[in-house]
């Protein structure tokens, strides 16, 4: 048990039990063919939930869970995606293949060898061959539809062969749209997966995504490809009680209730920032930890780590988008006319910048003419940096 900035699993994972129960019960029930779509802001704990489920189901005989994250890809293209997804799928079956053929040795060999082995045993041979031939092509963009079909066919066949249900988890699913294959794949790939998805018998799909707008395009709005095909779960930050639990569990010192309240107000219960705060608190030795310590440590985090966490995303924006965010920094809510006055630009122009920022998940519209920066700590960092 310790503070961590990586996805939290096992001892580091707290709460979310009702959700985990529901997901595990549903996903392992062969009679239900719906998977889950997790949607929530950045750093709220989506990956942790998916990884914890993967961990809890790892020893079950009747399912194979395959966790795959699009943000882990080194190259953002369809070829790399297909290769890595197939690898991950085969790794998921590694234990079973070796059990079935009594080849313990296989557990230690590289994935390519398993691939070869699998082909040699005749399992899914035709499908793997087809995929491999396609992936080797360099003369034209790959046939995305064919690859999607074949990859799912492979999943289905492996499930059938080993009599298991395959739970395929794709984290940051909307990023599929941005994979390149000559040009960006676009929404066509989502529609293709949807068509294939309807025919699956041994595979259940779970997805997650952070940027609200893109998840909407993919799964939420009534015009989206996957509308009503997933059980949708919105992942919320922790409340004050849980925020306190997370801190108390890992700190081996007393912490006052007003300190917990301050920690909650500064982080709004977003687990990543609580972890960051906890890690920084471990470098102090005051006891009990009080409100003043929390506020001082939070300031330190903003100056020492804020740039590392936020700069890249911030400087990728256009000049005007950045100016808009600066005009909103540190405020709980901002009125459109107020932002427009600060920027000395017309409200209709500023609305456009805001619309882009909403699509990028950085701003939320609270009500007509009222906006806020989605991430409270990002907002504090901006205020601190540009004051
Ligand atoms: N249930 C939990 N218990 C303890 N810590 C958690 C929990 N969920 C998330 N965290 C912590 O919060 C941080 C972010 O978690 P995670 O990566 O799972 O979020 P995410 O929503 O997938 O973020 P991103 O938008 O960056 O993909 C990590 O430091 C993780 O350890
Ligand atoms: Mg994640």
PDB file of C-alpha atoms in Angstrom, residues 235-363:
ATOM      1  CA  UNK A 235     -17.120   7.558 -13.244  1.00  0.00           C
ATOM      2  CA  UNK A 236     -17.109  10.358 -10.710  1.00  0.00           C
ATOM      3  CA  UNK A 237     -14.315  11.678  -8.503  1.00  0.00           C
ATOM      4  CA  UNK A 238     -14.275  10.586  -4.846  1.00  0.00           C
ATOM      5  CA  UNK A 239     -16.377  12.419  -2.293  1.00  0.00           C
ATOM      6  CA  UNK A 240     -14.800  14.008   0.772  1.00  0.00           C
ATOM      7  CA  UNK A 241     -15.084  10.848   2.846  1.00  0.00           C
ATOM      8  CA  UNK A 242     -13.304   8.687   0.292  1.00  0.00           C
ATOM      9  CA  UNK A 243     -10.728  11.387  -0.375  1.00  0.00           C
ATOM     10  CA  UNK A 244      -9.949  11.249   3.336  1.00  0.00           C
ATOM     11  CA  UNK A 245      -9.809   7.452   3.245  1.00  0.00           C
ATOM     12  CA  UNK A 246      -7.326   7.455   0.405  1.00  0.00           C
ATOM     13  CA  UNK A 247      -5.043   9.819   2.301  1.00  0.00           C
ATOM     14  CA  UNK A 248      -5.423   8.158   5.705  1.00  0.00           C
ATOM     15  CA  UNK A 249      -4.907   4.675   4.364  1.00  0.00           C
ATOM     16  CA  UNK A 250      -1.458   5.414   3.017  1.00  0.00           C
ATOM     17  CA  UNK A 251      -0.178   8.114   5.358  1.00  0.00           C
ATOM     18  CA  UNK A 252       1.059   6.647   8.559  1.00  0.00           C
ATOM     19  CA  UNK A 253       0.269   9.848  10.429  1.00  0.00           C
ATOM     20  CA  UNK A 254      -2.777  11.588  11.815  1.00  0.00           C
ATOM     21  CA  UNK A 255      -4.524  14.066   9.561  1.00  0.00           C
ATOM     22  CA  UNK A 256      -7.119  16.536  10.834  1.00  0.00           C
ATOM     23  CA  UNK A 257     -10.612  16.722   9.402  1.00  0.00           C
ATOM     24  CA  UNK A 258     -10.109  20.301   8.249  1.00  0.00           C
ATOM     25  CA  UNK A 259      -6.995  19.097   6.398  1.00  0.00           C
ATOM     26  CA  UNK A 260      -9.091  16.473   4.635  1.00  0.00           C
ATOM     27  CA  UNK A 261     -11.679  19.077   3.798  1.00  0.00           C
ATOM     28  CA  UNK A 262      -8.966  21.333   2.332  1.00  0.00           C
ATOM     29  CA  UNK A 263      -7.514  18.428   0.339  1.00  0.00           C
ATOM     30  CA  UNK A 264     -10.945  17.665  -1.051  1.00  0.00           C
ATOM     31  CA  UNK A 265     -11.622  21.288  -1.982  1.00  0.00           C
ATOM     32  CA  UNK A 266      -8.309  21.641  -3.780  1.00  0.00           C
ATOM     33  CA  UNK A 267      -8.469  18.347  -5.690  1.00  0.00           C
ATOM     34  CA  UNK A 268     -12.251  18.025  -5.944  1.00  0.00           C
ATOM     35  CA  UNK A 269     -11.711  14.361  -5.119  1.00  0.00           C
ATOM     36  CA  UNK A 270      -9.902  13.498  -8.349  1.00  0.00           C
ATOM     37  CA  UNK A 271      -7.839  10.458  -7.308  1.00  0.00           C
ATOM     38  CA  UNK A 272      -4.744  11.377  -9.292  1.00  0.00           C
ATOM     39  CA  UNK A 273      -4.338  14.679  -7.435  1.00  0.00           C
ATOM     40  CA  UNK A 274      -5.019  13.036  -4.088  1.00  0.00           C
ATOM     41  CA  UNK A 275      -2.244  10.565  -4.848  1.00  0.00           C
ATOM     42  CA  UNK A 276       0.052  13.412  -5.844  1.00  0.00           C
ATOM     43  CA  UNK A 277      -0.791  15.284  -2.668  1.00  0.00           C
ATOM     44  CA  UNK A 278      -0.195  12.163  -0.576  1.00  0.00           C
ATOM     45  CA  UNK A 279       3.157  11.517  -2.180  1.00  0.00           C
ATOM     46  CA  UNK A 280       4.271  15.074  -1.473  1.00  0.00           C
ATOM     47  CA  UNK A 281       2.984  14.834   2.116  1.00  0.00           C
ATOM     48  CA  UNK A 282       5.173  11.788   2.655  1.00  0.00           C
ATOM     49  CA  UNK A 283       8.159  14.091   2.251  1.00  0.00           C
ATOM     50  CA  UNK A 284       7.099  16.142   5.269  1.00  0.00           C
ATOM     51  CA  UNK A 285       7.119  14.979   8.883  1.00  0.00           C
ATOM     52  CA  UNK A 286       4.570  17.241  10.592  1.00  0.00           C
ATOM     53  CA  UNK A 287       1.988  15.570  12.773  1.00  0.00           C
ATOM     54  CA  UNK A 288      -0.910  15.911  12.724  1.00  0.00           C
ATOM     55  CA  UNK A 289      -1.200  17.072   9.136  1.00  0.00           C
ATOM     56  CA  UNK A 290      -3.355  20.171   9.220  1.00  0.00           C
ATOM     57  CA  UNK A 291      -5.012  22.481   6.726  1.00  0.00           C
ATOM     58  CA  UNK A 292      -1.983  24.777   6.450  1.00  0.00           C
ATOM     59  CA  UNK A 293       0.304  21.878   5.564  1.00  0.00           C
ATOM     60  CA  UNK A 294      -2.115  20.718   2.871  1.00  0.00           C
ATOM     61  CA  UNK A 295      -2.276  24.189   1.351  1.00  0.00           C
ATOM     62  CA  UNK A 296       1.477  24.627   1.394  1.00  0.00           C
ATOM     63  CA  UNK A 297       2.123  21.219  -0.106  1.00  0.00           C
ATOM     64  CA  UNK A 298      -0.486  21.811  -2.800  1.00  0.00           C
ATOM     65  CA  UNK A 299       1.279  25.060  -3.769  1.00  0.00           C
ATOM     66  CA  UNK A 300       4.543  23.142  -3.996  1.00  0.00           C
ATOM     67  CA  UNK A 301       2.945  20.600  -6.290  1.00  0.00           C
ATOM     68  CA  UNK A 302       1.652  23.315  -8.601  1.00  0.00           C
ATOM     69  CA  UNK A 303       5.058  24.932  -8.947  1.00  0.00           C
ATOM     70  CA  UNK A 304       7.168  21.775  -8.967  1.00  0.00           C
ATOM     71  CA  UNK A 305       5.009  19.382 -10.938  1.00  0.00           C
ATOM     72  CA  UNK A 306       2.335  21.496 -12.605  1.00  0.00           C
ATOM     73  CA  UNK A 307       4.436  22.185 -15.685  1.00  0.00           C
ATOM     74  CA  UNK A 308       5.203  18.507 -16.173  1.00  0.00           C
ATOM     75  CA  UNK A 309       1.581  17.522 -15.857  1.00  0.00           C
ATOM     76  CA  UNK A 310      -0.110  20.275 -17.811  1.00  0.00           C
ATOM     77  CA  UNK A 311       2.330  22.027 -20.174  1.00  0.00           C
ATOM     78  CA  UNK A 312       2.140  19.608 -23.059  1.00  0.00           C
ATOM     79  CA  UNK A 313      -1.613  19.662 -23.300  1.00  0.00           C
ATOM     80  CA  UNK A 314      -1.728  23.425 -22.772  1.00  0.00           C
ATOM     81  CA  UNK A 315       0.847  24.376 -25.373  1.00  0.00           C
ATOM     82  CA  UNK A 316      -0.744  22.114 -27.956  1.00  0.00           C
ATOM     83  CA  UNK A 317      -3.720  24.503 -28.005  1.00  0.00           C
ATOM     84  CA  UNK A 318      -3.996  27.500 -30.287  1.00  0.00           C
ATOM     85  CA  UNK A 319      -2.996  30.963 -28.979  1.00  0.00           C
ATOM     86  CA  UNK A 320      -6.602  32.063 -28.625  1.00  0.00           C
ATOM     87  CA  UNK A 321      -7.678  28.885 -26.860  1.00  0.00           C
ATOM     88  CA  UNK A 322      -4.860  29.400 -24.380  1.00  0.00           C
ATOM     89  CA  UNK A 323      -5.843  33.016 -23.866  1.00  0.00           C
ATOM     90  CA  UNK A 324      -9.431  31.923 -23.229  1.00  0.00           C
ATOM     91  CA  UNK A 325      -8.319  29.456 -20.575  1.00  0.00           C
ATOM     92  CA  UNK A 326      -6.138  32.084 -18.943  1.00  0.00           C
ATOM     93  CA  UNK A 327      -9.095  34.421 -18.785  1.00  0.00           C
ATOM     94  CA  UNK A 328     -11.020  31.700 -16.927  1.00  0.00           C
ATOM     95  CA  UNK A 329      -8.210  30.488 -14.652  1.00  0.00           C
ATOM     96  CA  UNK A 330      -8.850  30.081 -10.965  1.00  0.00           C
ATOM     97  CA  UNK A 331     -12.533  30.941 -11.192  1.00  0.00           C
ATOM     98  CA  UNK A 332     -15.213  28.497 -10.120  1.00  0.00           C
ATOM     99  CA  UNK A 333     -17.355  29.584 -13.073  1.00  0.00           C
ATOM    100  CA  UNK A 334     -16.935  32.153 -15.835  1.00  0.00           C
ATOM    101  CA  UNK A 335     -19.571  34.103 -17.687  1.00  0.00           C
ATOM    102  CA  UNK A 336     -19.229  34.418 -21.437  1.00  0.00           C
ATOM    103  CA  UNK A 337     -19.399  38.247 -21.404  1.00  0.00           C
ATOM    104  CA  UNK A 338     -16.773  38.364 -18.680  1.00  0.00           C
ATOM    105  CA  UNK A 339     -14.350  36.217 -20.718  1.00  0.00           C
ATOM    106  CA  UNK A 340     -15.128  38.203 -23.812  1.00  0.00           C
ATOM    107  CA  UNK A 341     -14.437  41.475 -21.975  1.00  0.00           C
ATOM    108  CA  UNK A 342     -11.107  40.191 -20.706  1.00  0.00           C
ATOM    109  CA  UNK A 343     -10.060  38.973 -24.126  1.00  0.00           C
ATOM    110  CA  UNK A 344     -11.389  42.118 -25.800  1.00  0.00           C
ATOM    111  CA  UNK A 345     -13.151  40.014 -28.382  1.00  0.00           C
ATOM    112  CA  UNK A 346     -16.793  39.592 -29.385  1.00  0.00           C
ATOM    113  CA  UNK A 347     -18.882  37.029 -27.548  1.00  0.00           C
ATOM    114  CA  UNK A 348     -19.621  35.098 -30.750  1.00  0.00           C
ATOM    115  CA  UNK A 349     -15.899  34.687 -31.467  1.00  0.00           C
ATOM    116  CA  UNK A 350     -15.176  33.649 -27.877  1.00  0.00           C
ATOM    117  CA  UNK A 351     -18.027  31.110 -28.061  1.00  0.00           C
ATOM    118  CA  UNK A 352     -16.146  29.425 -30.861  1.00  0.00           C
ATOM    119  CA  UNK A 353     -12.953  29.108 -28.803  1.00  0.00           C
ATOM    120  CA  UNK A 354     -15.047  27.730 -25.983  1.00  0.00           C
ATOM    121  CA  UNK A 355     -16.685  25.217 -28.283  1.00  0.00           C
ATOM    122  CA  UNK A 356     -13.264  23.911 -29.342  1.00  0.00           C
ATOM    123  CA  UNK A 357     -12.167  23.685 -25.719  1.00  0.00           C
ATOM    124  CA  UNK A 358     -15.309  21.728 -24.884  1.00  0.00           C
ATOM    125  CA  UNK A 359     -14.610  19.250 -27.692  1.00  0.00           C
ATOM    126  CA  UNK A 360     -11.101  18.844 -26.282  1.00  0.00           C
ATOM    127  CA  UNK A 361     -12.604  18.122 -22.866  1.00  0.00           C
ATOM    128  CA  UNK A 362     -10.943  21.102 -21.196  1.00  0.00           C
ATOM    129  CA  UNK A 363     -13.988  23.268 -20.597  1.00  0.00           C
TER     130      UNK A 363
END
